[in-house]
Tab-separated table of C-alpha atoms in Angstrom:
chain	number	residue	atom	x	y	z
A	1	UNK	CA	65.352	54.804	80.602
A	2	UNK	CA	61.954	55.704	82.083
A	3	UNK	CA	59.835	56.978	79.176
A	4	UNK	CA	57.307	58.582	81.504
A	5	UNK	CA	59.971	61.013	82.726
A	6	UNK	CA	60.898	62.275	79.264
A	7	UNK	CA	57.913	64.625	78.661
A	8	UNK	CA	58.648	66.514	81.885
A	9	UNK	CA	62.088	67.327	80.569
A	10	UNK	CA	61.250	68.302	76.998
A	11	UNK	CA	58.633	70.965	77.544
A	12	UNK	CA	55.420	69.346	78.689
A	13	UNK	CA	53.931	70.686	81.918
A	14	UNK	CA	56.871	70.287	84.222
A	15	UNK	CA	55.879	72.355	87.221
A	16	UNK	CA	58.892	73.592	89.163
A	17	UNK	CA	62.440	72.420	89.742
A	18	UNK	CA	61.204	69.707	92.087
A	19	UNK	CA	59.270	68.148	89.224
A	20	UNK	CA	62.426	68.261	87.147
A	21	UNK	CA	64.376	66.611	89.938
A	22	UNK	CA	61.828	63.787	90.160
A	23	UNK	CA	61.923	63.296	86.385
A	24	UNK	CA	65.731	63.126	86.338
A	25	UNK	CA	65.642	60.722	89.255
A	26	UNK	CA	63.457	58.419	87.200
A	27	UNK	CA	65.775	58.729	84.191
A	28	UNK	CA	68.966	57.819	86.043
A	29	UNK	CA	67.350	55.704	88.784
A	30	UNK	CA	68.941	57.692	91.620
A	31	UNK	CA	67.976	60.358	94.178
A	32	UNK	CA	68.788	63.828	92.798
A	33	UNK	CA	69.594	67.271	94.137
A	34	UNK	CA	69.843	70.458	92.092
A	35	UNK	CA	72.204	72.975	93.698
A	36	UNK	CA	73.288	76.517	92.929
A	37	UNK	CA	76.857	77.784	92.731
A	38	UNK	CA	77.033	78.193	96.518
A	39	UNK	CA	75.912	74.608	97.184
A	40	UNK	CA	72.440	75.683	98.265
A	41	UNK	CA	69.746	73.178	97.356
A	42	UNK	CA	67.307	74.565	94.812
A	43	UNK	CA	65.328	71.330	94.496
A	44	UNK	CA	65.507	67.634	95.277
A	45	UNK	CA	63.764	64.466	94.177
A	46	UNK	CA	62.101	61.746	96.174
A	47	UNK	CA	63.899	58.666	97.516
A	48	UNK	CA	66.278	60.724	99.657
A	49	UNK	CA	65.656	58.228	102.475
A	50	UNK	CA	67.663	55.726	100.413
A	51	UNK	CA	70.820	57.834	100.614
A	52	UNK	CA	73.108	58.674	103.562
A	53	UNK	CA	73.548	61.210	106.346
A	54	UNK	CA	75.411	63.905	104.327
A	55	UNK	CA	72.630	63.905	101.705
A	56	UNK	CA	69.825	63.920	104.267
A	57	UNK	CA	71.475	66.814	106.138
A	58	UNK	CA	71.931	68.665	102.851
A	59	UNK	CA	68.246	68.328	101.991
A	60	UNK	CA	66.994	69.234	105.467
A	61	UNK	CA	69.155	72.369	105.690
A	62	UNK	CA	68.844	73.190	101.979
A	63	UNK	CA	72.617	73.658	102.048
A	64	UNK	CA	75.598	71.300	101.670
A	65	UNK	CA	77.232	70.934	105.140
A	66	UNK	CA	80.501	72.831	105.535
A	67	UNK	CA	82.496	69.687	106.371
A	68	UNK	CA	81.223	67.834	103.299
A	69	UNK	CA	81.779	70.877	101.087
A	70	UNK	CA	85.375	71.047	102.345
A	71	UNK	CA	85.814	67.381	101.411
A	72	UNK	CA	84.557	68.125	97.892
A	73	UNK	CA	86.818	71.167	97.548
A	74	UNK	CA	89.892	69.233	98.660
A	75	UNK	CA	89.018	66.453	96.222
A	76	UNK	CA	88.920	69.000	93.364
A	77	UNK	CA	85.258	68.343	92.573
A	78	UNK	CA	84.190	71.974	92.370
A	79	UNK	CA	87.193	72.870	90.233
A	80	UNK	CA	86.158	70.096	87.815
A	81	UNK	CA	82.560	71.339	87.713
A	82	UNK	CA	83.676	74.884	86.994
A	83	UNK	CA	85.909	73.810	84.106
A	84	UNK	CA	84.298	70.724	82.573
A	85	UNK	CA	80.916	69.677	81.231
A	86	UNK	CA	81.536	65.963	81.766
A	87	UNK	CA	80.137	64.376	84.960
A	88	UNK	CA	82.573	63.584	87.754
A	89	UNK	CA	82.502	60.533	90.018
A	90	UNK	CA	82.813	61.169	93.768
A	91	UNK	CA	83.615	58.021	95.774
A	92	UNK	CA	82.048	57.535	99.212
A	93	UNK	CA	85.193	58.558	101.110
A	94	UNK	CA	83.763	61.269	103.367
A	95	UNK	CA	82.586	60.429	106.893
A	96	UNK	CA	79.103	58.857	107.002
A	97	UNK	CA	78.903	58.591	103.209
A	98	UNK	CA	77.393	55.267	102.144
A	99	UNK	CA	76.831	56.135	98.504
A	100	UNK	CA	79.049	57.844	95.970
A	101	UNK	CA	77.942	60.789	93.880
A	102	UNK	CA	77.898	61.617	90.217
A	103	UNK	CA	77.893	65.376	89.676
A	104	UNK	CA	77.542	67.386	86.482
A	105	UNK	CA	77.704	71.136	85.947
A	106	UNK	CA	74.580	73.097	85.060
A	107	UNK	CA	75.649	75.795	82.671
A	108	UNK	CA	74.065	78.433	80.427
A	109	UNK	CA	76.689	79.226	77.841
A	110	UNK	CA	79.791	80.161	79.827
A	111	UNK	CA	77.867	80.954	83.003
A	112	UNK	CA	78.096	78.367	85.762
A	113	UNK	CA	74.652	78.124	87.354
A	114	UNK	CA	75.166	75.208	89.690
A	115	UNK	CA	75.261	71.443	89.592
A	116	UNK	CA	73.181	68.273	89.434
A	117	UNK	CA	73.968	65.475	91.901
A	118	UNK	CA	72.950	61.810	91.777
A	119	UNK	CA	73.560	59.572	94.803
A	120	UNK	CA	74.591	56.138	93.488
A	121	UNK	CA	76.576	53.115	94.641
A	122	UNK	CA	78.775	53.094	91.529
A	123	UNK	CA	79.448	55.179	88.403
A	124	UNK	CA	76.509	55.418	86.030
A	125	UNK	CA	76.348	53.114	83.012
A	126	UNK	CA	76.712	54.835	79.606
A	127	UNK	CA	72.994	55.237	78.934
A	128	UNK	CA	72.267	56.893	82.281
A	129	UNK	CA	75.499	58.896	82.019
A	130	UNK	CA	74.209	60.436	78.776
A	131	UNK	CA	70.780	60.996	80.310
A	132	UNK	CA	72.327	62.932	83.192
A	133	UNK	CA	74.325	65.127	80.783
A	134	UNK	CA	71.269	65.913	78.659
A	135	UNK	CA	69.215	66.574	81.786
A	136	UNK	CA	71.772	69.143	82.964
A	137	UNK	CA	71.263	71.141	79.754
A	138	UNK	CA	67.501	71.206	80.236
A	139	UNK	CA	67.817	71.997	83.918
A	140	UNK	CA	69.875	75.075	83.001
A	141	UNK	CA	66.845	76.544	81.237
A	142	UNK	CA	64.637	75.785	84.211
A	143	UNK	CA	67.178	77.283	86.627
A	144	UNK	CA	67.267	80.481	84.584
A	145	UNK	CA	63.469	80.588	84.637
A	146	UNK	CA	63.451	79.843	88.347
A	147	UNK	CA	65.978	82.626	88.958
A	148	UNK	CA	63.968	85.090	86.880
A	149	UNK	CA	60.773	84.200	88.767
A	150	UNK	CA	62.569	84.468	92.101
A	151	UNK	CA	64.034	87.839	91.112
A	152	UNK	CA	60.595	89.106	90.115
A	153	UNK	CA	59.071	87.914	93.386
A	154	UNK	CA	61.949	89.443	95.301
A	155	UNK	CA	61.433	92.808	93.574
A	156	UNK	CA	57.704	92.803	94.357
A	157	UNK	CA	58.378	91.896	97.968
A	158	UNK	CA	61.077	94.548	98.256
A	159	UNK	CA	58.652	97.174	96.919
A	160	UNK	CA	56.020	96.140	99.465
A	161	UNK	CA	58.490	96.143	102.360
A	162	UNK	CA	59.852	99.533	101.268
A	163	UNK	CA	56.301	100.902	101.221
A	164	UNK	CA	55.675	99.610	104.739
A	165	UNK	CA	58.963	101.043	106.015
A	166	UNK	CA	58.244	104.446	104.495
A	167	UNK	CA	54.895	104.727	106.238
A	168	UNK	CA	53.573	106.369	103.080
A	169	UNK	CA	50.151	106.030	101.484
A	170	UNK	CA	49.515	102.387	100.727
A	171	UNK	CA	51.505	101.110	103.709
A	172	UNK	CA	48.406	99.534	105.236
A	173	UNK	CA	47.586	97.689	102.021
A	174	UNK	CA	51.214	96.559	101.719
A	175	UNK	CA	51.132	95.232	105.295
A	176	UNK	CA	48.007	93.263	104.496
A	177	UNK	CA	49.549	91.778	101.340
A	178	UNK	CA	52.627	90.759	103.332
A	179	UNK	CA	50.486	89.108	105.994
A	180	UNK	CA	51.634	91.428	108.766
A	181	UNK	CA	48.169	92.432	109.971
A	182	UNK	CA	47.510	95.804	111.571
A	183	UNK	CA	48.851	95.348	115.098
A	184	UNK	CA	52.225	95.888	116.750
A	185	UNK	CA	55.359	95.697	114.622
A	186	UNK	CA	59.119	95.842	114.986
A	187	UNK	CA	61.893	96.372	112.448
A	188	UNK	CA	65.243	94.584	112.279
A	189	UNK	CA	68.130	95.993	110.219
A	190	UNK	CA	70.769	93.544	108.955
A	191	UNK	CA	74.160	94.707	107.699
A	192	UNK	CA	77.858	93.909	107.676
A	193	UNK	CA	80.008	95.272	110.488
A	194	UNK	CA	82.639	96.380	107.969
A	195	UNK	CA	80.637	97.229	104.840
A	196	UNK	CA	82.305	97.146	101.453
A	197	UNK	CA	81.131	97.704	97.909
A	198	UNK	CA	79.911	94.105	97.821
A	199	UNK	CA	77.502	94.702	100.710
A	200	UNK	CA	74.751	95.892	98.407
A	201	UNK	CA	75.385	92.891	96.172
A	202	UNK	CA	75.906	89.217	96.631
A	203	UNK	CA	77.063	88.996	100.256
A	204	UNK	CA	74.281	90.975	101.904
A	205	UNK	CA	71.734	89.668	99.409
A	206	UNK	CA	72.484	86.095	100.424
A	207	UNK	CA	72.366	86.992	104.102
A	208	UNK	CA	68.995	88.666	103.595
A	209	UNK	CA	67.663	85.573	101.812
A	210	UNK	CA	68.988	83.414	104.658
A	211	UNK	CA	67.271	85.672	107.216
A	212	UNK	CA	64.011	85.384	105.281
A	213	UNK	CA	64.282	81.588	105.362
A	214	UNK	CA	65.095	81.604	109.085
A	215	UNK	CA	62.179	83.877	109.974
A	216	UNK	CA	59.882	81.859	107.739
A	217	UNK	CA	60.530	78.908	110.044
A	218	UNK	CA	60.535	80.607	113.457
A	219	UNK	CA	58.410	83.741	112.957
A	220	UNK	CA	56.139	83.321	109.902
A	221	UNK	CA	54.386	86.680	110.321
A	222	UNK	CA	57.346	88.581	108.936
A	223	UNK	CA	58.559	90.131	105.706
A	224	UNK	CA	62.202	90.482	104.678
A	225	UNK	CA	63.801	92.419	101.823
A	226	UNK	CA	67.019	94.141	100.815
A	227	UNK	CA	66.213	97.858	100.535
A	228	UNK	CA	68.832	100.538	99.821
A	229	UNK	CA	71.734	98.392	100.967
A	230	UNK	CA	70.173	97.201	104.236
A	231	UNK	CA	68.449	93.896	104.919
A	232	UNK	CA	65.186	94.834	106.631
A	233	UNK	CA	62.819	92.503	108.435
A	234	UNK	CA	59.387	93.673	109.546
A	235	UNK	CA	57.865	91.404	112.186
A	236	UNK	CA	54.357	91.317	113.578
A	237	UNK	CA	54.614	91.133	117.383
A	238	UNK	CA	52.102	89.996	119.965
A	239	UNK	CA	52.204	92.448	122.869
A	240	UNK	CA	50.544	91.653	126.211
A	241	UNK	CA	47.928	94.236	127.056
A	242	UNK	CA	45.945	92.377	129.711
A	243	UNK	CA	45.656	88.977	131.348
A	244	UNK	CA	43.280	87.653	128.727
A	245	UNK	CA	45.902	87.554	125.956
A	246	UNK	CA	48.914	86.728	128.163
A	247	UNK	CA	49.098	83.162	126.852
A	248	UNK	CA	49.554	84.349	123.265
A	249	UNK	CA	52.342	86.856	123.877
A	250	UNK	CA	55.594	87.419	125.726
A	251	UNK	CA	56.100	90.021	128.473
A	252	UNK	CA	59.270	91.335	126.772
A	253	UNK	CA	58.819	90.942	123.003
A	254	UNK	CA	62.034	92.844	122.207
A	255	UNK	CA	64.063	90.292	124.176
A	256	UNK	CA	62.369	87.587	122.114
A	257	UNK	CA	63.344	89.357	118.906
A	258	UNK	CA	66.914	89.560	120.150
A	259	UNK	CA	66.990	85.794	120.730
A	260	UNK	CA	65.676	85.186	117.211
A	261	UNK	CA	68.368	87.435	115.714
A	262	UNK	CA	71.129	85.880	117.823
A	263	UNK	CA	70.035	82.388	116.830
A	264	UNK	CA	70.172	83.373	113.149
A	265	UNK	CA	73.685	84.807	113.440
A	266	UNK	CA	74.835	81.750	115.386
A	267	UNK	CA	73.578	79.557	112.554
A	268	UNK	CA	75.391	81.431	109.787
A	269	UNK	CA	78.636	81.684	111.789
A	270	UNK	CA	81.071	84.549	112.285
A	271	UNK	CA	82.642	84.526	108.840
A	272	UNK	CA	79.751	86.610	107.540
A	273	UNK	CA	80.688	89.506	109.902
A	274	UNK	CA	76.982	90.380	110.106
A	275	UNK	CA	75.244	92.515	112.732
A	276	UNK	CA	71.565	93.188	113.427
A	277	UNK	CA	69.981	96.277	114.975
A	278	UNK	CA	66.505	95.932	116.494
A	279	UNK	CA	64.077	98.817	116.728
A	280	UNK	CA	61.432	99.332	119.368
A	281	UNK	CA	58.116	97.510	119.116
A	282	UNK	CA	55.520	100.051	118.023
A	283	UNK	CA	51.747	99.902	118.010
A	284	UNK	CA	49.368	102.078	115.972
A	285	UNK	CA	49.015	105.005	115.803
A	286	UNK	CA	52.802	105.241	116.300
A	287	UNK	CA	54.281	105.068	112.773
A	288	UNK	CA	56.531	102.167	111.835
A	289	UNK	CA	59.122	104.687	110.649
A	290	UNK	CA	60.100	105.117	114.300
A	291	UNK	CA	61.044	101.447	114.662
A	292	UNK	CA	62.856	101.561	111.310
A	293	UNK	CA	64.888	104.592	112.378
A	294	UNK	CA	65.661	102.872	115.682
A	295	UNK	CA	66.945	99.796	113.850
A	296	UNK	CA	69.055	101.894	111.469
A	297	UNK	CA	70.596	103.871	114.321
A	298	UNK	CA	71.319	100.663	116.227
A	299	UNK	CA	72.980	99.180	113.154
A	300	UNK	CA	75.114	102.300	112.885
A	301	UNK	CA	76.323	101.920	116.490
A	302	UNK	CA	77.104	98.238	115.918
A	303	UNK	CA	79.164	99.163	112.871
A	304	UNK	CA	81.049	101.752	114.915
A	305	UNK	CA	82.397	98.919	117.081
A	306	UNK	CA	81.184	100.589	120.284
A	307	UNK	CA	78.771	97.723	120.989
A	308	UNK	CA	80.715	94.450	121.257
A	309	UNK	CA	77.755	92.189	120.492
A	310	UNK	CA	76.488	91.227	117.069
A	311	UNK	CA	72.886	92.042	118.006
A	312	UNK	CA	71.626	95.082	119.915
A	313	UNK	CA	68.314	96.622	120.921
A	314	UNK	CA	67.847	100.341	120.399
A	315	UNK	CA	66.968	100.799	124.064
A	316	UNK	CA	70.448	99.529	125.010
A	317	UNK	CA	72.482	101.800	122.728
A	318	UNK	CA	70.392	104.958	122.423
A	319	UNK	CA	73.018	107.115	124.217
A	320	UNK	CA	75.753	106.084	121.781
A	321	UNK	CA	73.273	106.636	118.970
A	322	UNK	CA	72.662	110.190	120.157
A	323	UNK	CA	76.405	110.826	120.243
A	324	UNK	CA	76.831	109.624	116.672
A	325	UNK	CA	73.908	111.807	115.616
A	326	UNK	CA	75.521	114.748	117.390
A	327	UNK	CA	78.736	114.199	115.436
A	328	UNK	CA	76.812	113.939	112.166
A	329	UNK	CA	74.863	117.136	112.855
A	330	UNK	CA	78.055	119.002	113.743
A	331	UNK	CA	79.783	117.824	110.582
A	332	UNK	CA	76.743	118.810	108.503
A	333	UNK	CA	76.980	122.304	109.973
A	334	UNK	CA	80.679	122.487	109.132
A	335	UNK	CA	81.739	122.190	112.778
A	336	UNK	CA	84.382	119.968	114.349
A	337	UNK	CA	82.674	117.735	116.966
A	338	UNK	CA	86.082	117.122	118.607
A	339	UNK	CA	87.344	120.711	118.596
A	340	UNK	CA	88.214	120.836	122.315
A	341	UNK	CA	90.233	117.622	122.523
A	342	UNK	CA	91.818	117.644	119.065
A	343	UNK	CA	94.839	119.774	120.161
A	344	UNK	CA	95.414	117.252	122.955
A	345	UNK	CA	95.221	114.264	120.618
A	346	UNK	CA	97.518	115.894	118.079
A	347	UNK	CA	100.156	116.501	120.736
A	348	UNK	CA	100.392	112.955	122.136
A	349	UNK	CA	98.100	110.029	122.854
A	350	UNK	CA	99.187	109.870	126.482
A	351	UNK	CA	97.816	113.374	127.006
A	352	UNK	CA	94.386	112.066	125.934
A	353	UNK	CA	94.773	109.169	128.382
A	354	UNK	CA	95.714	111.638	131.109
A	355	UNK	CA	92.653	113.797	130.526
A	356	UNK	CA	90.331	110.805	130.341
A	357	UNK	CA	91.735	109.208	133.491
A	358	UNK	CA	91.473	112.492	135.413
A	359	UNK	CA	87.846	112.985	134.379
A	360	UNK	CA	86.954	109.358	135.155
A	361	UNK	CA	88.539	109.692	138.603
A	362	UNK	CA	86.638	112.935	139.296
A	363	UNK	CA	89.904	114.841	139.694
A	364	UNK	CA	91.530	112.335	142.093
A	365	UNK	CA	95.158	112.480	140.909
A	366	UNK	CA	96.494	109.430	142.841
A	367	UNK	CA	93.635	107.276	141.544
A	368	UNK	CA	93.940	108.621	137.986
A	369	UNK	CA	97.730	108.174	137.873
A	370	UNK	CA	97.370	104.585	139.065
A	371	UNK	CA	94.867	103.915	136.288
A	372	UNK	CA	97.401	104.911	133.616
A	373	UNK	CA	100.384	103.424	135.519
A	374	UNK	CA	102.472	106.578	135.956
A	375	UNK	CA	103.878	108.384	138.993
A	376	UNK	CA	101.533	111.037	140.436
A	377	UNK	CA	104.118	113.756	139.806
A	378	UNK	CA	104.389	112.707	136.151
A	379	UNK	CA	100.612	112.738	135.964
A	380	UNK	CA	100.414	116.245	137.431
A	381	UNK	CA	102.952	117.501	134.873
A	382	UNK	CA	100.932	116.000	132.019
A	383	UNK	CA	97.718	117.411	133.434
A	384	UNK	CA	99.218	120.920	133.479
A	385	UNK	CA	100.171	120.465	129.839
A	386	UNK	CA	96.629	119.263	129.043
A	387	UNK	CA	95.179	122.397	130.658
A	388	UNK	CA	97.331	124.484	128.335
A	389	UNK	CA	96.326	122.490	125.258
A	390	UNK	CA	92.555	122.510	125.809
A	391	UNK	CA	92.595	126.225	126.501
A	392	UNK	CA	89.703	126.011	128.934
A	393	UNK	CA	89.186	125.966	132.674
A	394	UNK	CA	89.071	122.340	133.847
A	395	UNK	CA	87.484	123.507	137.103
A	396	UNK	CA	84.404	124.580	135.119
A	397	UNK	CA	81.741	121.793	135.254
A	398	UNK	CA	80.402	122.753	131.815
A	399	UNK	CA	83.890	122.516	130.307
A	400	UNK	CA	84.470	119.114	131.916
A	401	UNK	CA	81.141	117.843	130.601
A	402	UNK	CA	82.003	119.013	127.073
A	403	UNK	CA	85.376	117.244	127.250
A	404	UNK	CA	83.803	114.009	128.553
A	405	UNK	CA	81.284	113.993	125.698
A	406	UNK	CA	83.987	114.616	123.112
A	407	UNK	CA	86.226	111.873	124.537
A	408	UNK	CA	83.425	109.343	124.320
A	409	UNK	CA	82.497	110.572	120.886
A	410	UNK	CA	86.112	110.233	119.730
A	411	UNK	CA	86.087	106.543	120.677
A	412	UNK	CA	82.971	106.018	118.598
A	413	UNK	CA	84.374	107.862	115.590
A	414	UNK	CA	87.782	106.165	115.770
A	415	UNK	CA	86.155	102.721	115.582
A	416	UNK	CA	83.992	103.466	112.567
C-alpha cells in the first residue's frame, strides 16, 4: 500500500474529489473513477491512458456510455451495488474492454450515493480489496461535502440568474458576476414537453445541469439555472452592427442559438422529451425581461404540440403564442374562448371538419367536400346543419374570421 496516499484519505488537505481519486489510485494501483448514482463521472484519477476505450469515453464525456451501462445492467452489476457493500468483479466481456473492473458502492448510511470503479486486469488481492472498501467509506463523506458545495453554488447561481431575468435592481451587478457583460443577450427556456410533478425535481434539474455543461463548452459567456420550474439560460450574444465587428459575430445570431439548442437536444436523445424556447436577442436599453417572456411563450407553444420541432424561435411561433394568450385572457375573464364552435364540436366531430374545410376552401363546396372525402351533396347538408349550430351568418366576414380563429385555437388547446 502506498503510504503517501493515506494522509489524503484520512483528513489531511485533500483538495477535491480528484485528489481523492488520485490517492485511491495509488492505494490500489489502478486508474479510478468516482461516479454518482446516474453513472455520471464526479472525478477520476490519472493513468486513464492505461485503460480501454469504454473508460476513456466515460472520462471524456463525464458519463458512462449507454451501451456500456446496458451491459452492466444486464450483468446485474448495478443491482449488486444497490444491495451490497462488498466490491463486485466485472470481467472484460463488453466490446472494446481490455481491462476488467472492480466496483464498490459509495454509501452514506442507507443512501446510495454512487460507486467507485478501478480498472484492473484481474480481481484485487486481499490487501487492495480492503483498501478499496475503506476508501469507499471515506469517499462517501467527500461526496456529501461535494454535493453540499455544489448545491450551495447552484443556489447562488440561481439567485443571480433570477435577478438578471427579473430586470430588477441589481441585475447589472448580477450580469457582471455571471460574466455576461453589458451587451446583447438572449434567453433560452428549457422544459419537458409533457411536464409532470417531477419536472421541478430530478429530471429537469439534471437536464439543466447538462445544458450548463454543454454551454460551458460551446458558449462560455452564458449562465444557466433552474428557476421556478424552468431551466433558463442567459447568453451573451455578439450582434453585427457594422463591418468593423463582422468577423466577431454572426449575421443571424438567433439561428446560431437554435443550432446550439438543437445540438444539445440531439446529444441527450429523445427519451428526455425536452423542448427549448428561444427568445429574441435584445440589446440595452431593451430590458432582458422581453427575451425571457419570449422564451417562456415559445416554450408554452412547444408544450402545446402545435410546433412539431423540439426547438423554436419566438419569431417563428409568435402567432400561435398570441392565440394561446388570447385563450388565457378569455379564461381569466370568465369567458369561453371557443363559444362559437363549441355547439358544433359537441354535436359531432365531422361537423367541425366540415366547417374547417369550408373556411379553408374559401366557400368552394366541391373543393371542401373533396378535402374531407364526402359527396358534395352530403357536404352541403352538413354545412346547413353547421349554420344552424353556430347561430351566426357564415356570409359575414367578421363571423368567418371569428370561427377561423377559434378553430385554430381549439387545435392548440386540444394538444396541451
